[in-house]
Coordinates of C-alpha atoms and ligand atoms in Angstrom, one line a residue:
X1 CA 132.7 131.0 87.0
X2 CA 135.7 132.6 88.7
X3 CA 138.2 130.8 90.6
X4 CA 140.3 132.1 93.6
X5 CA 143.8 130.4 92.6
X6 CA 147.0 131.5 94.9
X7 CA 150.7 131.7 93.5
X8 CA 151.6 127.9 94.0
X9 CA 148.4 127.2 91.6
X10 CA 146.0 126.0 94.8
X11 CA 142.2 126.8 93.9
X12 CA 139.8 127.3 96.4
X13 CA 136.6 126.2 96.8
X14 CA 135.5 125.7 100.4
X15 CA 135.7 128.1 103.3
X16 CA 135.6 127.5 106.7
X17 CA 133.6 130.1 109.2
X18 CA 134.1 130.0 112.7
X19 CA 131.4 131.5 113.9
X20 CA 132.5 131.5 117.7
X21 CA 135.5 130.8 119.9
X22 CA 133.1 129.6 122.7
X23 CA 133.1 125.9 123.4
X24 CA 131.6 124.2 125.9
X25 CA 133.6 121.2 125.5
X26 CA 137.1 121.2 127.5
X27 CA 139.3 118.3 125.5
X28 CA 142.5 117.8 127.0
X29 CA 144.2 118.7 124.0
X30 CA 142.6 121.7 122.7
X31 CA 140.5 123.6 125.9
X32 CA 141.5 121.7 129.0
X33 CA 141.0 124.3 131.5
X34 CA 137.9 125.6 129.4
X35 CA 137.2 128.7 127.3
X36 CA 138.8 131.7 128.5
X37 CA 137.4 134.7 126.9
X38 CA 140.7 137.2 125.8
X39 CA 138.4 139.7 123.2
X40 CA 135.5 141.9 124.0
X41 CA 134.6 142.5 120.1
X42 CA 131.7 140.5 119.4
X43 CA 131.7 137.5 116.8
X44 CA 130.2 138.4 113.5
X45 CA 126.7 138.8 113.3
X46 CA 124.0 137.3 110.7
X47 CA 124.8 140.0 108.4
X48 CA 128.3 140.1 108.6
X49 CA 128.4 136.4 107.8
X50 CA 125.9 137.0 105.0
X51 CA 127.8 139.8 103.1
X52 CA 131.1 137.9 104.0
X53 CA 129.8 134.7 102.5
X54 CA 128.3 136.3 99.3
X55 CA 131.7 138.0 98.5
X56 CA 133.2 134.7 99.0
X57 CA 131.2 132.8 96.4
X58 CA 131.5 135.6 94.0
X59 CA 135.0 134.5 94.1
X60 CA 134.5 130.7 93.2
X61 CA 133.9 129.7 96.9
X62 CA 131.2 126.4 96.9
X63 CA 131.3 125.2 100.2
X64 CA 131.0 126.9 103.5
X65 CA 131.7 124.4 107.0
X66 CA 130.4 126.4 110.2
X67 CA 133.1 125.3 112.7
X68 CA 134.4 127.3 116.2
X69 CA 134.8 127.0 119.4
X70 CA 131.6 125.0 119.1
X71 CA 129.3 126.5 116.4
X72 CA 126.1 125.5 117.9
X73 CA 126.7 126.9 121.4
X74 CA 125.1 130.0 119.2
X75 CA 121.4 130.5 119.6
X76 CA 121.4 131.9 115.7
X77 CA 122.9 129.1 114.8
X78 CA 119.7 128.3 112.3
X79 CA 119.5 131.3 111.1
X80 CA 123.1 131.8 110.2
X81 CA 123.0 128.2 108.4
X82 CA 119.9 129.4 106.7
X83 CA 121.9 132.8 105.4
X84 CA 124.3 130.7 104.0
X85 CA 122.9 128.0 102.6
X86 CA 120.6 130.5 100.7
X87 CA 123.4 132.4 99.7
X88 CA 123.7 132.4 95.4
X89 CA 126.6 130.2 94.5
X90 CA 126.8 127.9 97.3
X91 CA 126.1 124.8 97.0
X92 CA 127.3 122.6 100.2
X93 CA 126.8 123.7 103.5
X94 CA 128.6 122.1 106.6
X95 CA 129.4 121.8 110.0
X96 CA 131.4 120.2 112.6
X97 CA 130.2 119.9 116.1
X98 CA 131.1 118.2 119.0
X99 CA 127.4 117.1 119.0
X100 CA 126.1 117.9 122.8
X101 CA 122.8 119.8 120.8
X102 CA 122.1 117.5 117.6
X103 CA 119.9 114.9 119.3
X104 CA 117.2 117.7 119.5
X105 CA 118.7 119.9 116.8
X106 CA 119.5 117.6 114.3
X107 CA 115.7 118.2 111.9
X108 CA 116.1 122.1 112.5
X109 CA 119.7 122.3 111.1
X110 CA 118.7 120.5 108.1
X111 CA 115.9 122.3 107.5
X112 CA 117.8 125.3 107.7
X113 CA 120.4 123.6 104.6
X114 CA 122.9 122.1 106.7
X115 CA 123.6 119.1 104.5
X116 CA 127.0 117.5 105.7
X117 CA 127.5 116.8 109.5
X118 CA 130.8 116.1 111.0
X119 CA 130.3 115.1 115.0
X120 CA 133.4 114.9 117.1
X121 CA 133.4 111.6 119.4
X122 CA 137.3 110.9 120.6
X123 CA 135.9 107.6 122.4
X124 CA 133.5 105.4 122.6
X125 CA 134.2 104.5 126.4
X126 CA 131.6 106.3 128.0
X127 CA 134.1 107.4 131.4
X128 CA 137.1 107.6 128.5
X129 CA 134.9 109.8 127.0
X130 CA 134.1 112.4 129.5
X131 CA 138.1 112.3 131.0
X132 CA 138.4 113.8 127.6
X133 CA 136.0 116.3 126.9
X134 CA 135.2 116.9 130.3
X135 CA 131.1 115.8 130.0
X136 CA 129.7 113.0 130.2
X137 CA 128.0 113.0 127.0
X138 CA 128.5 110.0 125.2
X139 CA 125.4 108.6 125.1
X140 CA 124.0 112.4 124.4
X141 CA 126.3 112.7 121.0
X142 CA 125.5 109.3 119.6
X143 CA 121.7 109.7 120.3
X144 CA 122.6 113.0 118.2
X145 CA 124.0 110.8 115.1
X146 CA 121.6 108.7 115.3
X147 CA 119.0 111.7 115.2
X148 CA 121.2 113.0 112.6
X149 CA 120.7 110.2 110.1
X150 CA 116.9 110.2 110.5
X151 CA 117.2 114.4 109.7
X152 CA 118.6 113.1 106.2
X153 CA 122.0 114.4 106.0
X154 CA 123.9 113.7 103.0
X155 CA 127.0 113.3 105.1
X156 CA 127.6 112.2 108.4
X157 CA 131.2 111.5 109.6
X158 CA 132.7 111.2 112.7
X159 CA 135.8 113.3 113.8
X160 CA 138.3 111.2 116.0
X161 CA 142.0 112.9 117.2
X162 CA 143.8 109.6 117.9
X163 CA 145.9 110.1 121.0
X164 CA 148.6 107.7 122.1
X165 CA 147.8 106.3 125.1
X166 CA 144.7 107.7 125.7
X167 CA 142.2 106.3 123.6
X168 CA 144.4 104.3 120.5
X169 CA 143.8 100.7 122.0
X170 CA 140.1 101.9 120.4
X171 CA 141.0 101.8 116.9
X172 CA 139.2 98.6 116.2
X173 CA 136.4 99.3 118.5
X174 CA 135.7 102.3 116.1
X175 CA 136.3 99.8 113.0
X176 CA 133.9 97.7 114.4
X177 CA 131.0 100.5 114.8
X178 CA 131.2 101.0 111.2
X179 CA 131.1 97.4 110.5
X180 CA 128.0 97.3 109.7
X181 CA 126.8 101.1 109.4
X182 CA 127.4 103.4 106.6
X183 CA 129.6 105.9 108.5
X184 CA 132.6 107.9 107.7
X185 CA 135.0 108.1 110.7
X186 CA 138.4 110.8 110.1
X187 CA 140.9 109.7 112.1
X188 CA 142.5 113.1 112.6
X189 CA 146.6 113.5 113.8
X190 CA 146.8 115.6 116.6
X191 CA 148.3 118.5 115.5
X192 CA 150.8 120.7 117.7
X193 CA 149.5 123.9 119.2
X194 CA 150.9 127.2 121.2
X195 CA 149.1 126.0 124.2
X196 CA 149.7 121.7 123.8
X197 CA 153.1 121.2 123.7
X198 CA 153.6 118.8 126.2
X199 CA 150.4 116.9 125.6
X200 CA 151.5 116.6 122.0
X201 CA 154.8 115.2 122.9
X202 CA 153.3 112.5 125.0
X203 CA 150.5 111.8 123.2
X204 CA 150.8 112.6 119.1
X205 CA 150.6 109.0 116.6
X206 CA 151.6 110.0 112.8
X207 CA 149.3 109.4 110.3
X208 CA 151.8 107.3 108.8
X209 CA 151.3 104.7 112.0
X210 CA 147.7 104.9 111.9
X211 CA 147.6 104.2 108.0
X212 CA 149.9 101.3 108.8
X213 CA 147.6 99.7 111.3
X214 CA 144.4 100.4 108.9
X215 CA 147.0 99.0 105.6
X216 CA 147.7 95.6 108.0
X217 CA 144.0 95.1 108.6
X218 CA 143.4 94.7 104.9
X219 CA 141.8 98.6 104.4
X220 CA 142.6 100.1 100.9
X221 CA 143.0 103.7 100.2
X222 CA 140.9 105.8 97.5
X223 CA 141.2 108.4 95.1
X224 CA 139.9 111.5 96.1
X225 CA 136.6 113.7 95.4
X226 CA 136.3 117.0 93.4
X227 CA 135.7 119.7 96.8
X228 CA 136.6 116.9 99.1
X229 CA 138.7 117.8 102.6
X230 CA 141.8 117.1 103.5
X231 CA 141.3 113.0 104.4
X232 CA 142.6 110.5 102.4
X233 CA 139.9 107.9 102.6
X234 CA 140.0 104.1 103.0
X235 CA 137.6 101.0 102.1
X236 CA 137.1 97.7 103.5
X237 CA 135.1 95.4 101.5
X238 CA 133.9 93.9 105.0
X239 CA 132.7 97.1 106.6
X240 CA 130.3 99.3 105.3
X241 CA 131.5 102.8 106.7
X242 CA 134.9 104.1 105.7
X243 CA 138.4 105.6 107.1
X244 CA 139.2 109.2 106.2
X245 CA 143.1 110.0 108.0
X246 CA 143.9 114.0 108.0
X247 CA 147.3 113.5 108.4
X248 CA 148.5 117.1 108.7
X249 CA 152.4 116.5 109.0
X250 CA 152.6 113.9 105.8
X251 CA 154.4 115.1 103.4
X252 CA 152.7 117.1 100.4
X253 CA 149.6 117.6 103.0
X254 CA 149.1 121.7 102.1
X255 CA 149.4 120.4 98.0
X256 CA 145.8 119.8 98.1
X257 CA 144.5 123.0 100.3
X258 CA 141.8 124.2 99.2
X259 CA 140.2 126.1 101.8
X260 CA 140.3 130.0 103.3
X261 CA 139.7 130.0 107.1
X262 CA 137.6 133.2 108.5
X263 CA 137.5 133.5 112.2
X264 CA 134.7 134.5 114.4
X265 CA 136.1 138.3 114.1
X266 CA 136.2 138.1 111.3
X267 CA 140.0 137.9 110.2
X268 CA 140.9 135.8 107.3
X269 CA 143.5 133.3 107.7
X270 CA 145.2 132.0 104.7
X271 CA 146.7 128.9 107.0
X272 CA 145.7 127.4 110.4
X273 CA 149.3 127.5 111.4
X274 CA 149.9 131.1 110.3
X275 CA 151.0 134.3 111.5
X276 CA 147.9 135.9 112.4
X277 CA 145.2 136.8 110.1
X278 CA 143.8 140.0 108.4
X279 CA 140.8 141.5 109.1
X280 CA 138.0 141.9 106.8
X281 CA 135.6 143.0 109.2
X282 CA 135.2 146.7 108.0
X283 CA 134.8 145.9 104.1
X284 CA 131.2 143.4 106.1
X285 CA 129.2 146.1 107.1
X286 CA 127.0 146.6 103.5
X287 CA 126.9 145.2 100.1
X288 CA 128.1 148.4 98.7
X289 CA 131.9 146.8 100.2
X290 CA 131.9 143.9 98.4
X291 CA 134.1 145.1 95.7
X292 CA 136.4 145.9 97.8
X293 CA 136.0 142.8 100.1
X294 CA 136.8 140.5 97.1
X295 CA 139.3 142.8 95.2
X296 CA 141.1 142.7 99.1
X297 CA 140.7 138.5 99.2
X298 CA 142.0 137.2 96.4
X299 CA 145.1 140.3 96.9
X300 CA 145.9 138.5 100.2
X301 CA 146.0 135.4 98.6
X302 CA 148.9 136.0 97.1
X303 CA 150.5 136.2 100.3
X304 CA 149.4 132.3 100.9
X305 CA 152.5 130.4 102.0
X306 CA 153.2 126.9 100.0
X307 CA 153.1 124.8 103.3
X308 CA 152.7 125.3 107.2
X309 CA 155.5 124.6 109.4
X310 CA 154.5 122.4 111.8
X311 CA 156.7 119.6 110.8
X312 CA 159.3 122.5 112.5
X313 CA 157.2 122.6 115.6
X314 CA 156.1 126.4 114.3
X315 CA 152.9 126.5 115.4
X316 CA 152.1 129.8 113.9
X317 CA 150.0 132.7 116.3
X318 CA 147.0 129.8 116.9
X319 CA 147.3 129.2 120.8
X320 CA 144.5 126.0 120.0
X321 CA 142.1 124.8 116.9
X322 CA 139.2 126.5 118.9
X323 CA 140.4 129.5 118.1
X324 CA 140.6 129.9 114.9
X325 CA 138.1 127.1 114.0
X326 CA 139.3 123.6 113.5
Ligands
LIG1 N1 133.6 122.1 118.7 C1 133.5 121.5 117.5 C2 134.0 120.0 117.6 O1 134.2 119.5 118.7 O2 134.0 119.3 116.6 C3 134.2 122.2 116.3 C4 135.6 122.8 116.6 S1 136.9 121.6 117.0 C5 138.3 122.7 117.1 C6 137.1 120.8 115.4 C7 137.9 119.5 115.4 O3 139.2 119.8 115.7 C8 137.4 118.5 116.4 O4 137.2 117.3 115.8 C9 138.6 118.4 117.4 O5 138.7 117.1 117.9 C10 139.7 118.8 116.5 N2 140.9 119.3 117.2 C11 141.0 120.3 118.1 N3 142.2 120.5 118.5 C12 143.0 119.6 117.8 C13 144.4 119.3 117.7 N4 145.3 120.0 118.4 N5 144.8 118.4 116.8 C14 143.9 117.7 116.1 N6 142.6 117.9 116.1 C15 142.2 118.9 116.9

């Protein structure tokens, strides 16, 4: 089996498909005055995805997460997750959604071979929760998990930017939910952006303060999974769900990428925080491209930087996560 390895020796397995820019959602750190659209080209189509995601696992690339914008604001979003679930070579399909469609979704999207879920929930204060995203949804995404669990996903974790100020006094709230139920919650850093400067000032908490909190309450890191993301994950012997921290700005975070981003347009982007992306939209349009598609991959690769900037405050071209697919 081949294996996509860039100059600093990374290998990548997993890719991660934004299949639109569109959210519905308008989190204060990411969308807060909503989606604005700024391209007419449309996103990639069924096909597109298909021969993109083919060429991909030719190259050694196992597992495909279907982020955006908000992936499932898509009506095809079964039938894309059936294309590439079905796709030779890859073996884990994901996908990360802010959860406003699971409740009545969450059968259909494992049928179509969706195994792993992640569902973002920033609080679980149902008026804390809507001053964030802007709905009033709460109740809507849990009813989703819950719907979620009795679909029979393999994974189910919960996506949680930990904001100073804002919703941090809930760290042990979400401890608590996962006292007793087997549930992986990230605690993910907010991350600097073009567009959340200021909100990041006032609001970012290292991952290095939020492991210390977990690291005083008697939580105990472990060793990390073949294909896993970029958490470091924790274990309590008194709760039954566990801690996962993406701590973006720790040092030695990009030693361990192993993921290619693609974008709704279909430009790859070898980092979140780079400088723009390359499109591979014309080498999508037949399988007769896919030679060329792969051969024009893993050349970019070798353009792959050894770490992103942020530390720096270089955000890169990405004006939010939504974007480019978070
Ligand atoms: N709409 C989907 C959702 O809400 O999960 C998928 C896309 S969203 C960009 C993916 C994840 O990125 C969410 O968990 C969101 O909270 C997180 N995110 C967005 N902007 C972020 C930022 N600036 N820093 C850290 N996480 C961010």
């Amino acid at each position: 089996m081949k294996t996509l390895i860039d100059p600093h020796g990374r290998s990548f397995s997993y890719l991660r498909l934004s299949i639109t820019d569109v959210c519905n959602y308008r989190c204060q750190y990411c969308l807060p005055d909503g989606y604005q659209k700024t391209d007419a080209q449309t996103f990639l189509s069924p096909d597109e995805i298909g021969n993109l995601v083919s060429g991909m696992a030719e190259l050694g690339l196992w597992k495909v997460r279907l982020t955006g914008g908000e992936p499932t604001v898509r009506k095809d979003f079964a039938e894309i997750a059936a294309r590439v679930s079905s796709t030779p070579g890859i073996r884990r399909v994901a996908t990360t959604t802010n959860g406003y469609r699971l409740a009545e979704n969450a059968q259909l999207w494992r049928d179509a071979g969706i195994s792993a879920i992640n569902v973002s929930v920033d609080s679980l204060d149902r008026q804390r929760f809507a001053d964030i995203t802007g709905h009033d949804h709460l109740h809507k995404v849990l009813d989703g998990i819950t719907a979620a669990r009795d679909a029979g996903f393999d994974s189910i974790k919960v996506n949680t930017v930990l904001l100073r100020g804002v919703n941090d006094q809930e760290l042990t709230s979400f401890l608590e939910w996962i006292r007793h139920e087997n549930l992986s919650i990230r605690f993910i850093e907010l991350m600097e952006t073009g567009t959340n400067k200021d909100y990041f000032n006032r609001h970012h908490i290292s991952g290095q303060e939020i492991q210390n909190r977990l690291d005083a309450l008697g939580w105990t890191m472990r060793q990390r999974e073949e294909g896993a993301g970029p958490a470091q994950e924790f274990e309590h012997p008194d709760y039954k769900g566990r801690i996962g921290i993406i701590a973006p700005y720790s040092k030695d975070f990009c030693n361990t990428c192993n993921r290619l981003r693609v974008t709704a347009r279909g430009k790859l982007h070898l980092c979140l925080f780079g400088n723009g992306g390359h499109s591979l939209r014309h080498l999508l349009q037949d399988r007769s491209q896919q030679s060329e598609l792969k051969a024009t991959i893993s050349s970019l690769l070798e353009q792959k930087a050894p770490t992103h900037l942020l530390h720096f405050h270089q955000t890169g071209t990405t004006p939010h996560l939504a974007s480019l697919g978070g």
